[in-house]
mmCIF file of C-alpha atoms and ligand atoms in Angstrom:
data_model
loop_
_atom_site.group_PDB
_atom_site.id
_atom_site.type_symbol
_atom_site.label_atom_id
_atom_site.label_comp_id
_atom_site.label_asym_id
_atom_site.label_seq_id
_atom_site.Cartn_x
_atom_site.Cartn_y
_atom_site.Cartn_z
ATOM 1 C CA MET A 1 73.785 -89.581 50.983
ATOM 2 C CA THR A 2 70.009 -89.580 51.135
ATOM 3 C CA THR A 3 68.781 -86.042 51.630
ATOM 4 C CA LEU A 4 68.314 -85.041 55.221
ATOM 5 C CA PRO A 5 66.363 -81.998 56.345
ATOM 6 C CA ILE A 6 68.511 -78.842 56.509
ATOM 7 C CA SER A 7 68.897 -77.515 60.047
ATOM 8 C CA VAL A 8 69.293 -73.794 59.196
ATOM 9 C CA SER A 9 68.694 -71.744 56.063
ATOM 10 C CA TRP A 10 68.262 -68.085 55.127
ATOM 11 C CA GLN A 11 65.226 -67.435 52.991
ATOM 12 C CA ALA A 12 63.848 -63.990 52.129
ATOM 13 C CA ASP A 13 65.023 -62.226 55.299
ATOM 14 C CA THR A 14 63.905 -65.142 57.464
ATOM 15 C CA VAL A 15 66.006 -67.658 59.399
ATOM 16 C CA ARG A 16 64.338 -70.983 58.717
ATOM 17 C CA ILE A 17 65.123 -73.449 61.488
ATOM 18 C CA LEU A 18 64.231 -77.124 61.494
ATOM 19 C CA ASP A 19 62.548 -77.760 64.842
ATOM 20 C CA GLN A 20 64.753 -80.650 65.990
ATOM 21 C CA ARG A 21 62.716 -81.078 69.185
ATOM 22 C CA LEU A 22 60.025 -82.729 67.057
ATOM 23 C CA LEU A 23 62.248 -85.220 65.238
ATOM 24 C CA PRO A 24 62.024 -87.975 64.245
ATOM 25 C CA GLY A 25 58.220 -87.844 64.396
ATOM 26 C CA ARG A 26 57.595 -84.521 62.666
ATOM 27 C CA GLU A 27 59.605 -82.459 60.209
ATOM 28 C CA GLU A 28 58.509 -78.885 60.892
ATOM 29 C CA TYR A 29 60.250 -75.547 60.462
ATOM 30 C CA LEU A 30 60.265 -72.351 62.482
ATOM 31 C CA ASP A 31 60.377 -69.203 60.355
ATOM 32 C CA CYS A 32 62.222 -66.741 62.576
ATOM 33 C CA ARG A 33 61.665 -63.130 61.521
ATOM 34 C CA ASP A 34 63.058 -61.488 64.624
ATOM 35 C CA ILE A 35 66.016 -61.976 66.912
ATOM 36 C CA GLU A 36 63.909 -63.152 69.871
ATOM 37 C CA GLN A 37 62.666 -66.117 67.851
ATOM 38 C CA VAL A 38 66.233 -67.077 66.932
ATOM 39 C CA PHE A 39 67.352 -66.710 70.548
ATOM 40 C CA THR A 40 64.509 -68.966 71.739
ATOM 41 C CA ALA A 41 65.209 -71.542 69.020
ATOM 42 C CA ILE A 42 68.842 -71.779 70.198
ATOM 43 C CA LYS A 43 68.002 -71.792 73.901
ATOM 44 C CA THR A 44 65.300 -74.442 73.632
ATOM 45 C CA LEU A 45 67.368 -76.647 71.267
ATOM 46 C CA SER A 46 65.142 -76.367 68.208
ATOM 47 C CA VAL A 47 68.513 -75.753 66.613
ATOM 48 C CA ARG A 48 71.417 -77.409 68.379
ATOM 49 C CA GLY A 49 74.906 -78.715 67.733
ATOM 50 C CA ALA A 50 77.855 -76.330 67.930
ATOM 51 C CA PRO A 51 78.271 -75.348 64.245
ATOM 52 C CA ALA A 52 74.498 -75.100 63.601
ATOM 53 C CA ILE A 53 73.948 -72.681 66.480
ATOM 54 C CA GLY A 54 76.838 -70.556 65.200
ATOM 55 C CA ILE A 55 75.233 -70.382 61.744
ATOM 56 C CA ALA A 56 71.792 -69.610 63.208
ATOM 57 C CA ALA A 57 73.268 -66.846 65.383
ATOM 58 C CA ALA A 58 75.116 -65.270 62.429
ATOM 59 C CA TYR A 59 71.828 -64.922 60.537
ATOM 60 C CA GLY A 60 70.034 -64.024 63.771
ATOM 61 C CA LEU A 61 72.286 -61.008 64.262
ATOM 62 C CA VAL A 62 70.772 -59.352 61.186
ATOM 63 C CA VAL A 63 67.301 -60.869 60.941
ATOM 64 C CA GLY A 64 64.501 -58.313 61.071
ATOM 65 C CA LEU A 65 66.869 -55.336 60.690
ATOM 66 C CA GLY A 66 66.008 -54.599 57.044
ATOM 67 C CA ALA A 67 63.238 -52.048 57.694
ATOM 68 C CA ALA A 68 65.119 -50.348 60.526
ATOM 69 C CA ALA A 69 68.201 -50.010 58.320
ATOM 70 C CA LYS A 70 66.288 -47.772 55.905
ATOM 71 C CA VAL A 71 65.808 -45.109 58.575
ATOM 72 C CA SER A 72 68.775 -45.787 60.827
ATOM 73 C CA SER A 73 72.230 -44.199 60.929
ATOM 74 C CA SER A 74 75.304 -46.460 60.874
ATOM 75 C CA GLU A 75 76.080 -45.357 64.416
ATOM 76 C CA HIS A 76 72.638 -46.356 65.614
ATOM 77 C CA LEU A 77 72.891 -49.660 63.831
ATOM 78 C CA MET A 78 76.301 -50.463 65.367
ATOM 79 C CA LYS A 79 74.887 -49.861 68.837
ATOM 80 C CA ALA A 80 71.977 -52.197 68.066
ATOM 81 C CA LEU A 81 74.343 -54.834 66.633
ATOM 82 C CA ASN A 82 76.520 -54.805 69.758
ATOM 83 C CA GLU A 83 73.447 -55.343 71.947
ATOM 84 C CA ARG A 84 72.165 -58.089 69.665
ATOM 85 C CA ARG A 85 75.541 -59.818 69.719
ATOM 86 C CA ASP A 86 75.535 -59.955 73.534
ATOM 87 C CA TYR A 87 71.925 -61.131 73.639
ATOM 88 C CA LEU A 88 72.476 -64.035 71.220
ATOM 89 C CA ALA A 89 75.795 -64.982 72.848
ATOM 90 C CA SER A 90 73.937 -65.451 76.146
ATOM 91 C CA ALA A 91 71.655 -68.165 74.697
ATOM 92 C CA ARG A 92 74.079 -71.026 75.442
ATOM 93 C CA PRO A 93 77.526 -70.793 77.064
ATOM 94 C CA THR A 94 79.504 -73.928 76.182
ATOM 95 C CA ALA A 95 79.732 -74.241 72.374
ATOM 96 C CA VAL A 96 82.380 -71.761 71.265
ATOM 97 C CA ASN A 97 80.954 -71.639 67.719
ATOM 98 C CA LEU A 98 78.184 -69.347 68.943
ATOM 99 C CA VAL A 99 80.501 -66.508 70.041
ATOM 100 C CA TRP A 100 82.976 -67.364 67.293
ATOM 101 C CA ALA A 101 80.328 -66.710 64.599
ATOM 102 C CA LEU A 102 78.964 -63.600 66.330
ATOM 103 C CA ASP A 103 82.427 -62.097 66.822
ATOM 104 C CA ARG A 104 83.320 -62.801 63.216
ATOM 105 C CA MET A 105 80.149 -60.952 62.156
ATOM 106 C CA MET A 106 80.982 -58.040 64.482
ATOM 107 C CA SER A 107 84.531 -57.748 63.192
ATOM 108 C CA VAL A 108 83.109 -57.374 59.659
ATOM 109 C CA ALA A 109 80.663 -54.745 60.956
ATOM 110 C CA ASN A 110 83.528 -52.890 62.645
ATOM 111 C CA SER A 111 85.728 -53.014 59.551
ATOM 112 C CA PHE A 112 83.568 -50.580 57.554
ATOM 113 C CA GLU A 113 83.799 -46.811 57.805
ATOM 114 C CA ASP A 114 80.304 -45.370 57.552
ATOM 115 C CA ILE A 115 79.037 -47.213 54.453
ATOM 116 C CA GLY A 116 75.416 -46.605 55.450
ATOM 117 C CA ALA A 117 73.103 -48.875 57.396
ATOM 118 C CA GLU A 118 71.490 -50.606 54.415
ATOM 119 C CA LYS A 119 74.817 -51.498 52.809
ATOM 120 C CA LEU A 120 76.164 -52.693 56.145
ATOM 121 C CA ILE A 121 73.242 -55.100 56.582
ATOM 122 C CA GLN A 122 73.851 -56.483 53.088
ATOM 123 C CA CYS A 123 77.533 -57.079 53.896
ATOM 124 C CA LEU A 124 76.589 -58.843 57.134
ATOM 125 C CA ILE A 125 74.099 -61.135 55.394
ATOM 126 C CA GLN A 126 76.855 -61.972 52.948
ATOM 127 C CA GLU A 127 79.217 -62.783 55.843
ATOM 128 C CA ALA A 128 76.626 -65.069 57.467
ATOM 129 C CA GLU A 129 76.256 -66.875 54.130
ATOM 130 C CA THR A 130 80.036 -67.237 53.937
ATOM 131 C CA ILE A 131 80.147 -68.741 57.444
ATOM 132 C CA HIS A 132 77.426 -71.164 56.350
ATOM 133 C CA THR A 133 79.215 -72.127 53.112
ATOM 134 C CA GLU A 134 82.563 -72.525 54.856
ATOM 135 C CA ASP A 135 80.973 -74.910 57.348
ATOM 136 C CA LYS A 136 79.891 -77.165 54.471
ATOM 137 C CA ALA A 137 83.486 -77.256 53.208
ATOM 138 C CA SER A 138 84.778 -77.942 56.741
ATOM 139 C CA CYS A 139 82.439 -80.890 57.140
ATOM 140 C CA ARG A 140 83.585 -82.353 53.823
ATOM 141 C CA ALA A 141 87.221 -81.938 54.918
ATOM 142 C CA ILE A 142 86.472 -83.659 58.252
ATOM 143 C CA GLY A 143 84.855 -86.485 56.303
ATOM 144 C CA GLU A 144 88.034 -86.913 54.264
ATOM 145 C CA ALA A 145 90.342 -86.576 57.281
ATOM 146 C CA GLY A 146 88.450 -89.290 59.149
ATOM 147 C CA TYR A 147 87.856 -91.672 56.273
ATOM 148 C CA GLU A 148 90.949 -93.809 57.035
ATOM 149 C CA VAL A 149 89.964 -93.974 60.732
ATOM 150 C CA VAL A 150 86.574 -95.426 59.810
ATOM 151 C CA LYS A 151 88.096 -97.749 57.216
ATOM 152 C CA ARG A 152 90.430 -99.152 59.897
ATOM 153 C CA HIS A 153 87.739 -99.166 62.610
ATOM 154 C CA PRO A 154 84.398 -99.857 60.888
ATOM 155 C CA ARG A 155 82.544 -100.878 64.058
ATOM 156 C CA LEU A 156 81.933 -97.575 65.792
ATOM 157 C CA LEU A 157 80.126 -96.041 68.710
ATOM 158 C CA THR A 158 78.957 -92.417 68.885
ATOM 159 C CA HIS A 159 77.192 -90.192 71.405
ATOM 160 C CA CYS A 160 74.696 -87.336 71.024
ATOM 161 C CA ASN A 161 74.272 -86.002 67.481
ATOM 162 C CA ALA A 162 77.232 -84.632 65.575
ATOM 163 C CA GLY A 163 75.730 -85.317 62.177
ATOM 164 C CA SER A 164 74.123 -83.341 59.413
ATOM 165 C CA LEU A 165 71.472 -81.955 61.750
ATOM 166 C CA ALA A 166 74.124 -80.377 63.986
ATOM 167 C CA VAL A 167 75.899 -78.500 61.180
ATOM 168 C CA SER A 168 75.293 -77.130 57.671
ATOM 169 C CA GLU A 169 75.368 -80.590 56.098
ATOM 170 C CA LEU A 170 77.130 -83.974 56.536
ATOM 171 C CA GLY A 171 78.292 -83.517 60.137
ATOM 172 C CA THR A 172 81.498 -83.807 62.138
ATOM 173 C CA ALA A 173 81.617 -87.186 63.944
ATOM 174 C CA LEU A 174 79.276 -88.681 61.336
ATOM 175 C CA ALA A 175 81.012 -87.104 58.311
ATOM 176 C CA PRO A 176 83.770 -89.769 58.061
ATOM 177 C CA MET A 177 81.086 -92.447 58.425
ATOM 178 C CA TYR A 178 79.057 -90.975 55.550
ATOM 179 C CA VAL A 179 82.174 -90.713 53.364
ATOM 180 C CA ALA A 180 83.218 -94.307 54.170
ATOM 181 C CA HIS A 181 79.686 -95.563 53.471
ATOM 182 C CA GLN A 182 79.652 -93.775 50.101
ATOM 183 C CA ARG A 183 82.958 -95.487 49.278
ATOM 184 C CA GLY A 184 81.560 -98.921 49.981
ATOM 185 C CA ILE A 185 83.018 -99.566 53.453
ATOM 186 C CA GLU A 186 80.690 -101.806 55.472
ATOM 187 C CA LEU A 187 80.264 -100.130 58.810
ATOM 188 C CA HIS A 188 78.139 -100.454 61.882
ATOM 189 C CA VAL A 189 77.454 -97.748 64.456
ATOM 190 C CA PHE A 190 76.245 -98.183 68.020
ATOM 191 C CA VAL A 191 74.269 -95.063 68.883
ATOM 192 C CA ASP A 192 74.063 -93.980 72.537
ATOM 193 C CA GLU A 193 70.539 -92.734 73.148
ATOM 194 C CA THR A 194 72.035 -89.738 75.026
ATOM 195 C CA ARG A 195 69.940 -88.891 78.040
ATOM 196 C CA PRO A 196 68.433 -86.551 78.996
ATOM 197 C CA LEU A 197 67.279 -85.153 75.637
ATOM 198 C CA LEU A 198 67.871 -88.242 73.507
ATOM 199 C CA GLN A 199 69.769 -86.613 70.650
ATOM 200 C CA GLY A 200 71.236 -90.040 69.833
ATOM 201 C CA ALA A 201 67.926 -91.866 69.675
ATOM 202 C CA ARG A 202 65.940 -89.080 68.040
ATOM 203 C CA LEU A 203 68.531 -87.604 65.679
ATOM 204 C CA THR A 204 71.598 -89.794 65.099
ATOM 205 C CA ALA A 205 69.707 -93.064 64.715
ATOM 206 C CA PHE A 206 67.319 -91.214 62.356
ATOM 207 C CA GLU A 207 70.142 -89.717 60.256
ATOM 208 C CA LEU A 208 72.128 -92.925 59.931
ATOM 209 C CA GLY A 209 68.964 -94.846 59.095
ATOM 210 C CA ARG A 210 68.074 -92.397 56.336
ATOM 211 C CA ALA A 211 71.579 -92.765 54.925
ATOM 212 C CA GLY A 212 71.320 -96.554 54.928
ATOM 213 C CA ILE A 213 74.116 -97.057 57.472
ATOM 214 C CA ASN A 214 73.733 -100.036 59.836
ATOM 215 C CA ARG A 215 73.088 -98.718 63.321
ATOM 216 C CA THR A 216 72.000 -100.114 66.643
ATOM 217 C CA LEU A 217 70.515 -97.958 69.365
ATOM 218 C CA ILE A 218 71.654 -98.589 72.944
ATOM 219 C CA THR A 219 71.058 -96.784 76.210
ATOM 220 C CA ASP A 220 74.045 -94.847 77.527
ATOM 221 C CA ASN A 221 74.712 -97.322 80.333
ATOM 222 C CA MET A 222 75.162 -100.208 77.860
ATOM 223 C CA ALA A 223 78.365 -98.899 76.265
ATOM 224 C CA ALA A 224 80.741 -100.712 78.659
ATOM 225 C CA HIS A 225 78.951 -104.011 78.127
ATOM 226 C CA VAL A 226 78.945 -103.680 74.344
ATOM 227 C CA MET A 227 82.676 -102.859 74.397
ATOM 228 C CA SER A 228 83.394 -105.796 76.713
ATOM 229 C CA GLU A 229 81.747 -108.044 74.123
ATOM 230 C CA GLY A 230 84.314 -106.859 71.559
ATOM 231 C CA LYS A 231 81.703 -105.221 69.319
ATOM 232 C CA VAL A 232 83.306 -101.758 69.058
ATOM 233 C CA ASP A 233 86.556 -100.793 67.272
ATOM 234 C CA ALA A 234 86.553 -97.071 68.075
ATOM 235 C CA VAL A 235 84.477 -94.159 69.376
ATOM 236 C CA ILE A 236 84.014 -90.949 67.389
ATOM 237 C CA VAL A 237 82.132 -87.999 68.895
ATOM 238 C CA GLY A 238 81.793 -84.283 68.179
ATOM 239 C CA ALA A 239 82.785 -81.341 70.385
ATOM 240 C CA ASP A 240 81.399 -78.038 71.588
ATOM 241 C CA ARG A 241 84.785 -76.577 72.474
ATOM 242 C CA VAL A 242 88.327 -77.880 72.194
ATOM 243 C CA VAL A 243 90.820 -75.790 74.172
ATOM 244 C CA ALA A 244 94.558 -75.179 73.771
ATOM 245 C CA ASN A 245 95.763 -78.234 75.695
ATOM 246 C CA GLY A 246 93.323 -80.500 73.794
ATOM 247 C CA ASP A 247 90.675 -80.943 76.508
ATOM 248 C CA ALA A 248 87.273 -81.199 74.806
ATOM 249 C CA ALA A 249 83.773 -80.306 75.982
ATOM 250 C CA ASN A 250 80.980 -82.364 74.485
ATOM 251 C CA LYS A 251 77.568 -83.743 75.449
ATOM 252 C CA ILE A 252 77.345 -85.078 78.990
ATOM 253 C CA GLY A 253 78.400 -88.707 78.988
ATOM 254 C CA THR A 254 81.216 -88.243 76.487
ATOM 255 C CA MET A 255 83.918 -88.456 79.169
ATOM 256 C CA ASN A 256 82.445 -91.801 80.361
ATOM 257 C CA LEU A 257 83.103 -93.184 76.882
ATOM 258 C CA ALA A 258 86.677 -91.891 76.803
ATOM 259 C CA ILE A 259 87.370 -93.567 80.154
ATOM 260 C CA LEU A 260 85.835 -96.792 78.871
ATOM 261 C CA CYS A 261 87.988 -96.619 75.742
ATOM 262 C CA GLN A 262 91.089 -96.360 77.904
ATOM 263 C CA HIS A 263 89.962 -99.405 79.880
ATOM 264 C CA PHE A 264 89.210 -101.478 76.789
ATOM 265 C CA ASN A 265 92.183 -100.111 74.838
ATOM 266 C CA LEU A 266 90.055 -98.589 72.084
ATOM 267 C CA PRO A 267 90.805 -95.392 70.150
ATOM 268 C CA PHE A 268 88.700 -92.362 71.104
ATOM 269 C CA TYR A 269 88.397 -89.560 68.524
ATOM 270 C CA ILE A 270 86.967 -86.052 68.651
ATOM 271 C CA ALA A 271 85.754 -84.708 65.275
ATOM 272 C CA CYS A 272 85.299 -80.947 64.893
ATOM 273 C CA PRO A 273 85.824 -77.992 62.591
ATOM 274 C CA TRP A 274 88.454 -75.389 63.463
ATOM 275 C CA SER A 275 85.633 -73.026 64.489
ATOM 276 C CA THR A 276 85.209 -75.276 67.562
ATOM 277 C CA VAL A 277 88.858 -74.886 68.603
ATOM 278 C CA ASP A 278 89.312 -72.171 71.226
ATOM 279 C CA LEU A 279 93.017 -71.519 71.659
ATOM 280 C CA SER A 280 92.317 -68.546 73.944
ATOM 281 C CA THR A 281 91.233 -70.958 76.675
ATOM 282 C CA GLN A 282 94.093 -72.993 78.076
ATOM 283 C CA LYS A 283 92.502 -75.879 79.957
ATOM 284 C CA GLY A 284 89.187 -77.714 80.127
ATOM 285 C CA ASP A 285 88.356 -76.622 83.676
ATOM 286 C CA GLU A 286 88.025 -73.036 82.382
ATOM 287 C CA ILE A 287 85.086 -74.000 80.125
ATOM 288 C CA LEU A 288 81.696 -72.848 81.365
ATOM 289 C CA ILE A 289 79.372 -75.839 81.432
ATOM 290 C CA GLU A 290 75.714 -75.125 80.693
ATOM 291 C CA GLU A 291 73.233 -76.310 83.310
ATOM 292 C CA ARG A 292 69.711 -76.921 82.090
ATOM 293 C CA GLY A 293 66.276 -77.221 83.673
ATOM 294 C CA SER A 294 65.399 -79.986 86.132
ATOM 295 C CA GLU A 295 62.397 -81.106 84.060
ATOM 296 C CA GLU A 296 64.816 -82.577 81.506
ATOM 297 C CA ILE A 297 65.748 -85.108 84.187
ATOM 298 C CA THR A 298 62.471 -85.555 86.038
ATOM 299 C CA GLN A 299 60.469 -86.103 82.841
ATOM 300 C CA ILE A 300 60.753 -88.052 79.615
ATOM 301 C CA ASP A 301 58.713 -86.585 76.775
ATOM 302 C CA GLY A 302 56.514 -84.690 79.232
ATOM 303 C CA HIS A 303 55.851 -87.722 81.437
ATOM 304 C CA GLU A 304 57.092 -87.544 84.993
ATOM 305 C CA THR A 305 59.639 -90.214 85.892
ATOM 306 C CA ALA A 306 60.530 -88.690 89.277
ATOM 307 C CA GLU A 307 58.658 -86.609 91.818
ATOM 308 C CA GLN A 308 58.566 -83.002 90.648
ATOM 309 C CA ASN A 309 60.422 -81.636 93.685
ATOM 310 C CA THR A 310 63.291 -84.138 93.494
ATOM 311 C CA PRO A 311 66.593 -82.215 93.626
ATOM 312 C CA VAL A 312 68.336 -82.417 90.262
ATOM 313 C CA TYR A 313 71.756 -81.591 88.810
ATOM 314 C CA ASN A 314 71.691 -81.247 85.022
ATOM 315 C CA PRO A 315 75.043 -80.298 83.432
ATOM 316 C CA ALA A 316 74.578 -80.488 79.649
ATOM 317 C CA PHE A 317 78.252 -81.144 78.844
ATOM 318 C CA ASP A 318 81.380 -82.683 80.311
ATOM 319 C CA VAL A 319 85.056 -82.157 79.523
ATOM 320 C CA THR A 320 87.200 -85.051 78.347
ATOM 321 C CA PRO A 321 90.874 -84.639 79.331
ATOM 322 C CA HIS A 322 93.240 -84.586 76.349
ATOM 323 C CA ALA A 323 95.155 -87.574 77.744
ATOM 324 C CA LEU A 324 92.154 -89.748 76.880
ATOM 325 C CA ILE A 325 91.820 -88.453 73.298
ATOM 326 C CA THR A 326 93.592 -90.439 70.570
ATOM 327 C CA GLY A 327 93.178 -87.777 67.909
ATOM 328 C CA TYR A 328 91.198 -84.840 66.559
ATOM 329 C CA ILE A 329 89.584 -85.317 63.154
ATOM 330 C CA THR A 330 89.465 -81.750 61.857
ATOM 331 C CA ASP A 331 89.119 -79.763 58.673
ATOM 332 C CA ARG A 332 92.899 -79.214 58.991
ATOM 333 C CA GLY A 333 93.595 -82.952 59.067
ATOM 334 C CA LEU A 334 93.937 -85.665 61.680
ATOM 335 C CA LEU A 335 95.750 -84.012 64.584
ATOM 336 C CA THR A 336 97.100 -84.825 68.027
ATOM 337 C CA ALA A 337 96.640 -82.544 71.052
ATOM 338 C CA LYS A 338 100.191 -81.215 70.550
ATOM 339 C CA ASP A 339 99.419 -80.342 66.898
ATOM 340 C CA LEU A 340 96.508 -78.079 67.875
ATOM 341 C CA LEU A 341 98.798 -75.225 68.926
ATOM 342 C CA ASP A 342 100.779 -75.348 65.674
ATOM 343 C CA HIS A 343 97.772 -74.928 63.374
HETATM 344 O O1 MRU B 401 73.025 -79.831 73.537
HETATM 345 P P1 MRU B 401 73.376 -80.096 72.106
HETATM 346 O O2 MRU B 401 72.449 -81.059 71.437
HETATM 347 O O3 MRU B 401 73.564 -78.823 71.327
HETATM 348 O O4 MRU B 401 74.814 -80.791 72.178
HETATM 349 C C1 MRU B 401 75.464 -81.066 70.972
HETATM 350 C C2 MRU B 401 76.735 -81.810 71.132
HETATM 351 O O5 MRU B 401 77.204 -82.074 72.211
HETATM 352 C C3 MRU B 401 77.455 -82.149 69.854
HETATM 353 O O6 MRU B 401 78.197 -83.326 69.998
HETATM 354 C C4 MRU B 401 78.425 -81.014 69.487
HETATM 355 O O7 MRU B 401 77.779 -79.785 69.504
HETATM 356 C C5 MRU B 401 79.044 -81.219 68.159
HETATM 357 S S1 MRU B 401 77.909 -80.980 66.841
HETATM 358 C C6 MRU B 401 78.742 -81.198 65.391
#
């Protein structure tokens, strides 16, 4: 795969975040040296995609603490870490990877008996790096698990961006496509532009283009027509949270596609790492859906497309019922909704 910019990295006590709001036009990085900068980067979608925000938050929990650790007691540090965990967790509510990564970091912090603040910070940086490395392995495993799906259904449609930019590398929904492409399968991907923030147009079309995969950009409301023309074999999308009964939250507009797939008798797959599976939540209607600012709807790229005071409803995600999901392409294999509880 042609090299794509890395969404998150840890460099010399700094969280380096690719500013995805500027893509595909500009490739610029934010060097976050304090927790507020990481929080803002997550909230404003400089870094976005469920696994990538989990990785950014894991590093964000410890960024800027180095100097304080030299003069701080472990007790003091634990109090600060608990506050920082809650602050970062409040940046976005729907993707479970954010709290999953933060809670994993906190359980490491809680597992040590007074090892000293400096040592504790070192252990936490190590844990964040482990979360990051494990995500790379998960994406590779998803790529393998979904390879046969893409081989059987090489004419695909995807929504939002669940590619390399949304994770450590490779992606979730796009991972099987990258693997199939590397193995010589001829594939074609319709890319929903994904209003309101155009993650499909700006990020997915860019990624697939860089990788040399045939892709065609469409607006979201063209999917039914394209399917009716017989141009799509299957839909693969990512997820922000998959709950115990298999219901899956993903970018707004995902459920439309699942309903269309049922109508046109096409398979509809969710691709995600296990860190996106939340077995503590039973059903999709318990998932908190993020609502974002009205300007995302009344403007495109800063230009007003509606009167400023027009009432707006802007849910960032929807929940696809498990009955509409053919399978889950995960780092634990290709699963059905029933399998989720057994893994
Ligand atoms: O608002 P975003 O851009 O963070 O939404 C992202 C998605 O909905 C992705 O499909 C999901 O997080 C999976 S990313 C591998």
